[in-house]
Structures are given as structure tokens and as C-alpha cells.
Coordinates of C-alpha atoms and ligand atoms in Angstrom, one line a residue:
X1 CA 122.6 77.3 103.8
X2 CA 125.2 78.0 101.4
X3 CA 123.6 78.1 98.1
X4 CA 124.4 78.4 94.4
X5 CA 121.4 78.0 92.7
X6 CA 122.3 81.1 90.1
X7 CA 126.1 80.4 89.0
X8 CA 125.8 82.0 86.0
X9 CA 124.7 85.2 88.4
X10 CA 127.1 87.3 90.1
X11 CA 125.9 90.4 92.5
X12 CA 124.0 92.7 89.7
X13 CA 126.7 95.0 89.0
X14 CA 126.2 99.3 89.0
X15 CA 126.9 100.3 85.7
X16 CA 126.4 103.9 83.7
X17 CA 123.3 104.9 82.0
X18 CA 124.5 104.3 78.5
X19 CA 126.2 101.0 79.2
X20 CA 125.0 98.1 77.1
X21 CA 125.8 96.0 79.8
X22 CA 122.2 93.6 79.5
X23 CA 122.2 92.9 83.5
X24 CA 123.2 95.6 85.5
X25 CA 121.9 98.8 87.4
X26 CA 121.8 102.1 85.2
X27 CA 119.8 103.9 87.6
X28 CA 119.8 102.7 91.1
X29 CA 122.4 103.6 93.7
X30 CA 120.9 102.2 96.9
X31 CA 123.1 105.2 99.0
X32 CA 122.3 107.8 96.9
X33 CA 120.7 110.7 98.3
X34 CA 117.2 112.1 96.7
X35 CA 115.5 114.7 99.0
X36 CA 117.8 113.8 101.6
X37 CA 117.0 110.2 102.3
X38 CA 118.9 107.3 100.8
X39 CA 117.4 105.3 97.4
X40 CA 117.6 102.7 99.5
X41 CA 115.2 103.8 102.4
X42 CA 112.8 105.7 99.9
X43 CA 111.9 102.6 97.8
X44 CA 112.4 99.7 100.6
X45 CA 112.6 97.2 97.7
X46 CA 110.9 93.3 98.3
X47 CA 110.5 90.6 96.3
X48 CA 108.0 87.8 97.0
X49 CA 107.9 84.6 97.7
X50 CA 105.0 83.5 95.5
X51 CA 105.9 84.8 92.5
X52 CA 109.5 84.6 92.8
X53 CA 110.4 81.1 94.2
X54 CA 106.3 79.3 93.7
X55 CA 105.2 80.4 90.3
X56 CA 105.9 78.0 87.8
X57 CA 104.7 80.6 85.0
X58 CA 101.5 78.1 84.4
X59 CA 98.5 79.6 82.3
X60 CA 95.0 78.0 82.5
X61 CA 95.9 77.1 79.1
X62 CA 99.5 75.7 79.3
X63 CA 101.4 73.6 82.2
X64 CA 104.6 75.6 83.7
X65 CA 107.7 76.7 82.0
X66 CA 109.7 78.0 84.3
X67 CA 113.1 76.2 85.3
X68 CA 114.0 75.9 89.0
X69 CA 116.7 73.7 88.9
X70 CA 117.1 74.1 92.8
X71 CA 113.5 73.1 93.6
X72 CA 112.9 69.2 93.6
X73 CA 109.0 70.0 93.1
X74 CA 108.4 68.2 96.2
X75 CA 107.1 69.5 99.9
X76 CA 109.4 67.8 101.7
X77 CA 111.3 70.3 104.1
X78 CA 114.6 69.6 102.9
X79 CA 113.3 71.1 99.8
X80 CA 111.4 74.2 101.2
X81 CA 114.3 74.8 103.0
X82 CA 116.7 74.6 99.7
X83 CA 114.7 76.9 98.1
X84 CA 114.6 79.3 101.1
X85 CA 118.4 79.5 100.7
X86 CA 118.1 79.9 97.0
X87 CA 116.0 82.7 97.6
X88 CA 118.8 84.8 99.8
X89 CA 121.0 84.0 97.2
X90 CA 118.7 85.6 94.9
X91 CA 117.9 88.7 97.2
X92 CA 121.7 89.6 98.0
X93 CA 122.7 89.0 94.2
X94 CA 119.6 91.3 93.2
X95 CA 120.4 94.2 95.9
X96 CA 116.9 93.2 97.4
X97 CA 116.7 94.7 101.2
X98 CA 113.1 93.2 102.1
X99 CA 111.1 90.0 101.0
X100 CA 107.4 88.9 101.7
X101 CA 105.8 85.6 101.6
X102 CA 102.3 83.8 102.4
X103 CA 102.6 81.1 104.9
X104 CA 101.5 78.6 102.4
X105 CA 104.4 79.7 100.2
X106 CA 107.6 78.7 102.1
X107 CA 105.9 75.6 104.4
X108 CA 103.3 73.4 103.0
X109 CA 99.9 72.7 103.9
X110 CA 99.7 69.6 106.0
X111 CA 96.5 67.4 106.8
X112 CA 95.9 69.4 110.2
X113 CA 96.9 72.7 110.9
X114 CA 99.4 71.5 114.1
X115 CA 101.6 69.7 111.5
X116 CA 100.9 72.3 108.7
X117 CA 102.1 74.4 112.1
X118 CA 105.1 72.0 113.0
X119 CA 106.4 72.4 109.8
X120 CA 106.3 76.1 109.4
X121 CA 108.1 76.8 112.5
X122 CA 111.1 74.8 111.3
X123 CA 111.1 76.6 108.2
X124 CA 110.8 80.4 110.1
X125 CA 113.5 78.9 112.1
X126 CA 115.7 78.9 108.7
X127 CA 114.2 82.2 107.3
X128 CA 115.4 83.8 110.6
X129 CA 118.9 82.1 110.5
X130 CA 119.0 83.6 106.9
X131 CA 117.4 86.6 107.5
X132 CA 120.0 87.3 110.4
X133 CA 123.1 86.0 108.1
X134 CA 122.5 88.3 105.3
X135 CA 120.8 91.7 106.6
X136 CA 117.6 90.8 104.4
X137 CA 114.4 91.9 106.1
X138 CA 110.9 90.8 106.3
X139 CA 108.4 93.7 104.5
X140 CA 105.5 91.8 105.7
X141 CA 104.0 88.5 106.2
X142 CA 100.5 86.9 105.5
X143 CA 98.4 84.0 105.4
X144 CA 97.2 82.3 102.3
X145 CA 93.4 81.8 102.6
X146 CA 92.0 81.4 99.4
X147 CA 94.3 77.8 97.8
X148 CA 92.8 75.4 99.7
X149 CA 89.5 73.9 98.7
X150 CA 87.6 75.0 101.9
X151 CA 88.0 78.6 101.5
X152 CA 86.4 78.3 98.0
X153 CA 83.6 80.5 99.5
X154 CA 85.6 82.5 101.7
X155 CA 87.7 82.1 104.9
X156 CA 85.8 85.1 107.3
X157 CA 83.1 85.3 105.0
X158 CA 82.5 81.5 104.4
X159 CA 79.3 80.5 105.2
X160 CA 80.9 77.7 107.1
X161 CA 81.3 78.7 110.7
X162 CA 84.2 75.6 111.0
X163 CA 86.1 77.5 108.2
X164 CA 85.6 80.9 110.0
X165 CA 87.5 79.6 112.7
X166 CA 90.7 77.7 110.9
X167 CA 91.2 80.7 109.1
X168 CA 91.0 82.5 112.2
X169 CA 93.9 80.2 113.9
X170 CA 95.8 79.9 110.7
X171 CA 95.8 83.7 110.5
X172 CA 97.1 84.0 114.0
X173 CA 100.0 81.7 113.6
X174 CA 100.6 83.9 110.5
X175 CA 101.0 86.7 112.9
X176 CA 103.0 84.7 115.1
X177 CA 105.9 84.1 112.6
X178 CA 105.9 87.9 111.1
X179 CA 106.5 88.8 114.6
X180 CA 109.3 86.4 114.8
X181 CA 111.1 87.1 112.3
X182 CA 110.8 91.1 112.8
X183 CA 108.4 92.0 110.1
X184 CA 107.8 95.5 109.7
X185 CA 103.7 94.8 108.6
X186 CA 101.1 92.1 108.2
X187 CA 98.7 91.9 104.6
X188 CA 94.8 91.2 104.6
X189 CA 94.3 90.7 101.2
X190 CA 90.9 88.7 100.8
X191 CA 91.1 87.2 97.5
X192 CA 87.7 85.1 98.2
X193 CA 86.3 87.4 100.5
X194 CA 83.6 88.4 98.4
X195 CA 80.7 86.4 96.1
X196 CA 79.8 85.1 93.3
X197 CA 76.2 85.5 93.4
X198 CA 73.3 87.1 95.5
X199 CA 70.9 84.2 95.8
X200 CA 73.4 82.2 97.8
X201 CA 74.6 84.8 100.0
X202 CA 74.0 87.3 102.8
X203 CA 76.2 90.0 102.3
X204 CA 74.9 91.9 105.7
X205 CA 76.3 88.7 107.7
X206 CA 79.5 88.2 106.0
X207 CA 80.7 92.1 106.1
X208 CA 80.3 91.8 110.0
X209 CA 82.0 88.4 109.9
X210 CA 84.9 89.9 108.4
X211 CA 85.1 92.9 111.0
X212 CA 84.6 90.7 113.6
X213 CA 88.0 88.5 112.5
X214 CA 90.2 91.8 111.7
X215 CA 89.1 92.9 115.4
X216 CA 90.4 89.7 117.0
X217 CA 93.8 90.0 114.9
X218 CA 93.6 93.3 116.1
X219 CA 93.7 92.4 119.3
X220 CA 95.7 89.1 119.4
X221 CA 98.5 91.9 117.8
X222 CA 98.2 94.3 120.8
X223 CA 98.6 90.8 123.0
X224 CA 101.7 89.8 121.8
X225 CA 103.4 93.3 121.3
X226 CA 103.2 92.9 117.6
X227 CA 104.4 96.3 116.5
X228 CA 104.0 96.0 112.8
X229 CA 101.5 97.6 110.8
X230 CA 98.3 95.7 109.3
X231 CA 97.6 96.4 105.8
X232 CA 94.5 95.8 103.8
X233 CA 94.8 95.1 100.3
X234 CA 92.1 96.1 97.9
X235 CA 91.3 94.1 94.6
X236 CA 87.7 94.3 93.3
X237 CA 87.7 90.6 91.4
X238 CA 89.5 87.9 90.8
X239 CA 89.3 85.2 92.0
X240 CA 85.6 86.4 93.3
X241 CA 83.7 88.0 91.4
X242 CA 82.2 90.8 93.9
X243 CA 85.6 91.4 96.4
X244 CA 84.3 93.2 99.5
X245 CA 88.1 95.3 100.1
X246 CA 87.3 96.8 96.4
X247 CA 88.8 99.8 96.5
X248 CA 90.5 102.5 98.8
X249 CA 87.0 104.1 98.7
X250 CA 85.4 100.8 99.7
X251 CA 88.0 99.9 102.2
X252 CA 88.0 103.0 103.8
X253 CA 84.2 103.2 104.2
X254 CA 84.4 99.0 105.7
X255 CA 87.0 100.1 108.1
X256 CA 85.1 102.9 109.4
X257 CA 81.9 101.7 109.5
X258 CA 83.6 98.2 112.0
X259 CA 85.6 101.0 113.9
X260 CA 88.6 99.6 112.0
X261 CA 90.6 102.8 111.2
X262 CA 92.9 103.4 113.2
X263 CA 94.1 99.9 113.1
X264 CA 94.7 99.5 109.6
X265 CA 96.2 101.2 106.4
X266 CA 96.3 100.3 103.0
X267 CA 98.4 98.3 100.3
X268 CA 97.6 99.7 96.9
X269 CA 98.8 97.2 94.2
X270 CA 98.5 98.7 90.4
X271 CA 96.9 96.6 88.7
X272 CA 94.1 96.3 91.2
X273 CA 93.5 99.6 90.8
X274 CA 93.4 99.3 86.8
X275 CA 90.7 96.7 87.5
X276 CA 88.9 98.6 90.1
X277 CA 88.6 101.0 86.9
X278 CA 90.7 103.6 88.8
X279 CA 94.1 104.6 87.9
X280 CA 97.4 103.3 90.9
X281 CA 97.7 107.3 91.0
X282 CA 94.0 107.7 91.8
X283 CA 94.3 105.0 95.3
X284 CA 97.2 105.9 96.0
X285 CA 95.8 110.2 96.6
X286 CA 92.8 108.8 98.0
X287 CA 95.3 107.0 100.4
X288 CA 97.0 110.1 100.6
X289 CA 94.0 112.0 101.4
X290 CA 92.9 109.9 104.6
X291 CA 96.2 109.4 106.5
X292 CA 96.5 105.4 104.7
X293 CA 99.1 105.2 102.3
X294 CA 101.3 102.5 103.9
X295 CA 102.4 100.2 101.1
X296 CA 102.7 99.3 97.9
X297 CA 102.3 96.1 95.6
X298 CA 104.4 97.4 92.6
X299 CA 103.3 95.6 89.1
X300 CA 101.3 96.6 86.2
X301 CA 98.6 95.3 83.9
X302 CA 98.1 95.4 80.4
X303 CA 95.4 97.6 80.0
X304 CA 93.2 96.5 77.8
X305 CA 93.5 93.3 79.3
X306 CA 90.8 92.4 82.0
X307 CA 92.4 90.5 84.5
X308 CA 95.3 90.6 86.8
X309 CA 98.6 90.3 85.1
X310 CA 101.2 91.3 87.9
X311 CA 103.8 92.4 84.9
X312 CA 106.8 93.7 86.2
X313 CA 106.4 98.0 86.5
X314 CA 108.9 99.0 83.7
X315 CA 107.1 102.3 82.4
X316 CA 109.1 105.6 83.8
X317 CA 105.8 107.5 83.3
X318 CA 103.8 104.8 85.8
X319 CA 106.7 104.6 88.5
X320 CA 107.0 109.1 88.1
X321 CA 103.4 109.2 88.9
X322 CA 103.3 106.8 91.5
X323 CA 106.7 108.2 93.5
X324 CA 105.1 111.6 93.0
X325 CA 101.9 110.7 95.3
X326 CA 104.1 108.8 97.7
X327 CA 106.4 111.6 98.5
X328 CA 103.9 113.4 98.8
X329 CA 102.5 111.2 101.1
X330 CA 105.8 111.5 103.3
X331 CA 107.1 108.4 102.1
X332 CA 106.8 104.9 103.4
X333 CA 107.3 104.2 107.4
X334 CA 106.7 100.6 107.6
X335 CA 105.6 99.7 103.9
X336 CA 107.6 99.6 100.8
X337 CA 107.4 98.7 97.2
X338 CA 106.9 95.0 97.2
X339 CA 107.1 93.5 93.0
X340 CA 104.1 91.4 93.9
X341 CA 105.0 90.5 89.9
X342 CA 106.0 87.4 87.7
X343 CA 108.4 87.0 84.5
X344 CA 106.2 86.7 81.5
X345 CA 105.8 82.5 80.8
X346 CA 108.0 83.0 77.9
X347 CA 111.1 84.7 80.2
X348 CA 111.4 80.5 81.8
X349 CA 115.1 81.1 83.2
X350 CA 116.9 81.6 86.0
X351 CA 118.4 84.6 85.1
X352 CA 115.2 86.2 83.9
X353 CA 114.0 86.6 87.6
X354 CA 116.7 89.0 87.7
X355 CA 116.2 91.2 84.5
X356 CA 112.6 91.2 85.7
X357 CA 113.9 92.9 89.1
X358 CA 116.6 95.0 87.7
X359 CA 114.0 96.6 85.6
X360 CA 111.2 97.4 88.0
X361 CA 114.3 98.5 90.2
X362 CA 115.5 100.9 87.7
X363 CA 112.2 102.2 86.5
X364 CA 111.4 103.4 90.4
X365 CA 114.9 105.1 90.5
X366 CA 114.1 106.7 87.5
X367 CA 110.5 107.7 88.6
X368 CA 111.7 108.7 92.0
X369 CA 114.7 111.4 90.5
X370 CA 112.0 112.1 88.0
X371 CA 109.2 112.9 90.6
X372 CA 111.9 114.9 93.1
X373 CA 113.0 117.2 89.9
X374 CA 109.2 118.1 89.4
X375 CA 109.3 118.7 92.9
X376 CA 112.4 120.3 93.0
X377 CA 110.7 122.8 89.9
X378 CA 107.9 123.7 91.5
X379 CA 105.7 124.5 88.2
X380 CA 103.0 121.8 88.9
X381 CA 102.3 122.6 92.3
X382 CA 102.6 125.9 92.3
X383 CA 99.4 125.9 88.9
X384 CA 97.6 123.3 91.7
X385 CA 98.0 125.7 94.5
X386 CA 97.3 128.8 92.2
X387 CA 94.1 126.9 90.8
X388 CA 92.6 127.0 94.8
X389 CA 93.6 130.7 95.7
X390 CA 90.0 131.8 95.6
X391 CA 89.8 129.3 99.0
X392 CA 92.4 131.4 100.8
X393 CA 90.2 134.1 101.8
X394 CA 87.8 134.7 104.6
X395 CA 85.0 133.0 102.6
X396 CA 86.9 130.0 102.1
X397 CA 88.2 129.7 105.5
X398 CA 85.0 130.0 106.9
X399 CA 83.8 127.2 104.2
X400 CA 86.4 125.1 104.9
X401 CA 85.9 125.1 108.8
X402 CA 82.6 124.4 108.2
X403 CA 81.2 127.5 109.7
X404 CA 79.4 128.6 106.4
X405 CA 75.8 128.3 105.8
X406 CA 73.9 127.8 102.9
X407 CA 71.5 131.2 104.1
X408 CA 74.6 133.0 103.6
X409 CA 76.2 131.5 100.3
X410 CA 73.0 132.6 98.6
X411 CA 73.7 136.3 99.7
X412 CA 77.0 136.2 97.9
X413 CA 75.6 134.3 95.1
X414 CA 72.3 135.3 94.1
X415 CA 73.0 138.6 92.0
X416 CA 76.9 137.3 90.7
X417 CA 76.5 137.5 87.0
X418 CA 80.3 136.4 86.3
X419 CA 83.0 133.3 87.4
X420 CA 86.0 133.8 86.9
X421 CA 86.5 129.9 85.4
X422 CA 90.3 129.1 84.2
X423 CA 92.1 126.8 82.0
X424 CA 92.6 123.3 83.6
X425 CA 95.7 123.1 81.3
X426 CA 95.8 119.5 81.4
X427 CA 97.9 119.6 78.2
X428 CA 100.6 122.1 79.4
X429 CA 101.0 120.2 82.7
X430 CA 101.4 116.7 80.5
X431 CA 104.0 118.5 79.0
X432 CA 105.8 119.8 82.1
X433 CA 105.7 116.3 83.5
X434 CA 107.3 114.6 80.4
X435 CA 110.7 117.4 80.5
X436 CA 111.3 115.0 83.1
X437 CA 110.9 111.5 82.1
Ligands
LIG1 C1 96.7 88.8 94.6 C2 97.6 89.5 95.5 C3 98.1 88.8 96.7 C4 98.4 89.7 97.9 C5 98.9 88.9 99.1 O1 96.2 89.5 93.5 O2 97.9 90.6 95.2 O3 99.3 88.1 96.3 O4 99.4 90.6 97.6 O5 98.0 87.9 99.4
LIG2 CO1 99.4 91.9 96.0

């Protein structure tokens, strides 16, 4: 358990805004108070397993470069287990409260699932010892069901009905061990849950397939007192071509068609919005708007890049926007910002896992003090709220309750000669927003 895979590290120290200092915090204070709540408890900070500890910083054009002098390379549990404890080490020397993790990520798979099972319950069993030694919580958990070779055509949408049903039981042992170790939510995120093309597949079958799965995880939660909250992910491609979770819009329309809704919100990652042609802003309000928001997978893209880079979020102006809509939103309950992110293949060390942190840490403190002194000014939202007034009168409340008809709109409308149209004074308000970045 003791571990000191980062000697050259020490706890990432607090220093001031101006310091030159290349590894330290110039912006977050974990107990300082914005808006009355702690830094701490606004971002609820995770890393993840998969990028931080798995990702060898491969490309499909060049072999890893990333040096894990703790990690033998093999599956042996001794190993997982090693790099279990370098990854506490890593957490409490990066300030990190929360973590996530796929189950393929800290147990491997084995040739049946009850020794791929054996094996994962003796690495929980660490996680928990860990967890409990060190204060670091679980964000959420999930299942990876997209690696192996049989899900290459879906785990509840395969065709196969034998896949169906090991993705079913590997997702429920996935449940079993966020429950255990006290995870605050559970992630659907169905990377092959989609398809390639039309002439092999019947998309009417497969949508119900997949509503018919969440509904038994719904239900094997409510058995077991599971009191997390389930989370679907959308990502419109990659690795499928045609994902079925696309985009808030598309997830919100599945989950209500299947009944799904109140069982479920959403876990808006950024640059699955860029590729969903949308910007994070944009999911995250339509979140907003339905009652949803209830996590985030903090990265960016580049964007005129069309695939999924999962760069650290270093831009002020991404994070302002973003911790804009979810303060608006009330703030996270049992989500958080999760760096679902990896180092560049070029930024190979140790050490680099931590400027990668630091910076996505600092750039959401910034954007947080940034987005509670535009909140704090008022000017934005009170042009927003000014730009509606014409709804608060009896027309519009009768409009908006839906007591309106179209009989008596025409009255009102059919003789009006003049609309009084404003300025949308996009350019002004781009200018309000940047006094404080
Ligand atoms: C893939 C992705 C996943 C999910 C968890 O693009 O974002 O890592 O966050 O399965
Ligand atoms: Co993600």
C-alpha cells in the first residue's frame, strides 16, 4: 500500500497567481468559498483510471510513449494492485477528491467472467482499503463494453443474443462494486451501441434491446439499495459510426420514449458535444432545461479536428461558459467534473500527469470565479430577462400555460403593422463576458 511511484512529486503546492512556480496551484483553494459553497464541493474534481493509470499515449500510428515506471505491463494482480496504490498516491499529491474507473481498467479480463469476477473483487477489496485510508471517493463506476472482440457489434445492441446477456451480467457486477465502494453514480456510455451500416442492421430491435437492459439495471439498482445516480453519456461516433445516445436531444427523446426518465440523467463530455456539432455550452442548457444536468466529463477537442481528442480543458473562456450553465443548473448533487482526458503523446512523464491536472484544475477555478462575478454583475441576465419582458403579461401567461388559441392569436395579430424587434447584442454581451476572463 505504501507507494512512491512519483518521488520527484511532492503534494502540489498553493502558490500566488504571479508565481513562476511551474507546478503548483495559482487558482484553486479547495476551501474557498464562491457563492457560499466551498471550491471543493462546487467542482467535485476526479481523475480516471483509463486515461490516467491505462493509457500508454499510443496513436494508430505510433506504439506508446508514456513511462509508468510503477506498472510491470503485466495483468498479474500484484501489478493491478501496485498501480492502484500508485494511483492514491497520485490523487492525494494532485488534491484529487473523487476518481472513476471502468471495470476492465483496474482488474483484467479473464477467460470466463467468474474469474474475470474473482479477480475484480480482490482488487475492489484494495480500492476500498485505499479509498477508506486516504478520504478519496468514488465519482462513479462503469463497465467496459466495447474492448473485447465480442462487443464489436454492440453489447445490448449486438445482434448476438449470448452477448446481450454477458454484457448484461458484466454490467451488474459493475454495479455491484460501485455500490461497494460508495460511489456516488453509475456511467452508460455505449461506445458500440450504435452501427455501421443499414443493410446489416435493425435499428427498431436494437433501440428496444437497449431499453430493455437499462430497465433491468434499473431495477437490479432499486434491489440492492443502490443509491447512486445512473448517467447516460452521449457521443454521436467514434468508435461507431451511427451512436444511438447522440446527443442530449437524442438521449432525452430514447429515455422517454422506453419510460426511462426519471431513472437517468446525463454526463455531458465536451468534446462529444463538439462532435455532435453542438457546442458543451449548448448540452449542457439542454440538460439544464429538462431537469438532467448531473455530470460532467471535462476535456476538450481541437476543433477543427474530427475525432475525439480528450485534451486536457485549459481555456478560461471554455471552463467560464461551462461553470456558467452549471450554476445555473444548481450545481452538481451526485456528479462532478471527471478529466475524462489524456497528456498529449509528446508530455510521456510522470510528472506531466500532474501539470495536465493542475491545469484543467486551475482553468475551472478560474471559470467558476469568473462565471460567479458575471453572476454576481447581473448585466447578462438581466439583457436575457429584459429580452422576454413582452412574455410577462396576460398574453404571455396565458401562452405559456397553454391556454392560448390560435383563433385568438389571429385577433391580436391580423391588423399589427409594427414589432417592436431589438438588438440581440451578441457583440456587447461577448464583451461583457470577457471583463471577466
Ligand atoms: C469515451 C468516453 C468513455 C466514457 C466512459 O469517449 O468518454 O471513456 O466516459 O465509458
Ligand atoms: Co467520457
Amino acid at each position: 500500500m505504501p507507494s512512491d511511484a512519483f518521488p520527484e512529486i511532492d503534494i502540489v503546492p498553493f502558490v500566488d497567481r504571479t508565481s513562476k512556480e511551474p507546478l503548483g496551484f495559482r487558482h484553486y483553494r479547495p476551501d474557498e468559498l464562491v457563492e457560499g459553497k466551498s471550491m471543493r464541493d462546487h467542482m467535485r474534481f476526479a481523475s480516471c483510471y483509463w486515461h490516467t493509470m491505462r493509457n500508454g499515449l499510443g496513436d494508430p500510428f505510433g506504439t506508446p510513449t508514456a513511462r509508468m515506471p510503477w506498472d510491470d505491463g503485466s495483468d498479474n494482480i500484484d501489478n493491478c494492485l501496485r498501480r492502484a496504490d500508485a494511483f492514491f498516491e497520485f490523487l492525494r499529491k494532485c488534491r484529487i477528491d473523487f476518481y472513476c474507473f471502468h471495470d476492465r481498467d483496474i482488474a483484467p479480463e479473464r477467460s470466463t467472467l467468474a474469474e474475470s469476477n474473482a479477480d475484480l473483487d480482490r482488487v475492489v477489496d484494495h480500492f476500498a482499503a485505499l479509498s477508506q485510508a486516504t478520504g478519496k471517493k468514488l465519482l462513479w463506476g462503469t463497465a467496459c463494453l466495447f474492448a473485447h472482440p465480442r462487443y464489436l457489434s454492440g453489447a445490448a445492441t449486438s445482434p448476438r443474443i449470448e452477448v446481450f446477456t454477458h454484457a448484461a451480467a458484466q454490467v451488474k457486477k459493475a454495479i455491484e462494486v460501485t455500490h461497494r465502494l460508495g460511489g456516488d453514480g453509475y456511467v452508460f456510455w455505449g461506445g458500440r451501441e450504435g452501427y455501421t451500416t443499414l443493410l446489416n442492421t435493425d435499428m427498431k430491435r436494437e433501440r428496444e434491446h437497449l431499453a430493455h437492459f437499462l430497465h433491468m439495471a434499473v431495477e437490479f439498482k432499486r434491489s440492492i439499495g443502490f443509491k447512486g445516480q445512473f448517467f447516460i453519456e452521449p457521443k454521436p461516433r467514434e468508435p461507431s459510426v451511427h451512436q444511438y445516445d447522440s446527443d442530449t436531444a437524442a438521449c432525452l427523446a430514447f429515455l422517454r420514449e422506453f419510460g426511462l426518465l426519471p431513472h437517468f440523467k446525463l454526463n455531458i463530455e465536451t468534446n462529444h458535444a463538439t462532435l455532435a456539432g453542438h457546442t458543451v455550452e449548448h448540452e449542457l442548457a439542454a440538460c439544464r432545461a429538462a431537469g438532467v444536468l448531473g455530470s460532467v466529463d471535462a476535456n476538450s477537442g481541437t476543433e477543427h479536428c474530427g475525432w475525439d481528442t480528450d485534451e486536457f480543458p485549459t481555456d478560461p473562456r471554455l471552463t467560464t461558459k461551462m461553470m456558467l450553465e452549471i450554476l445555473a443548473a444548481g450545481g452538481f448533487t451526485q456528479g462532478g467534473l471527471n478529466f475524462d482526458a489524456k497528456r498529449r503523446r509528446e508530455s510521456f512523464e510522470p510528472s506531466d500527469l500532474f501539470h495536465a491536472h493542475v491545469a484543467g484544475m486551475d482553468a475551472f477555478a478560474r471559470g467558476l470565479k469568473a462565471a460567479a462575478a458575471i453572476r454576481a454583475d447581473g448585466r447578462i441576465a438581466d439583457f436575457v430577462q429584459r429580452r422576454y419582458a413582452s412574455w410577462n403579461s396576460e398574453l404571455g401567461r396565458r401562452i405559456e400555460s397553454g391556454d392560448a388559441t390560435l383563433e385568438e392569436l389571429e385577433k391580436i395579430a391580423l391588423h399589427r403593422i409594427d414589432w417592436p424587434i431589438e438588438s440581440g447584442r451578441q457583440e456587447m454581451l461577448e464583451h461583457i463576458l470577457h471583463e471577466f476572463i
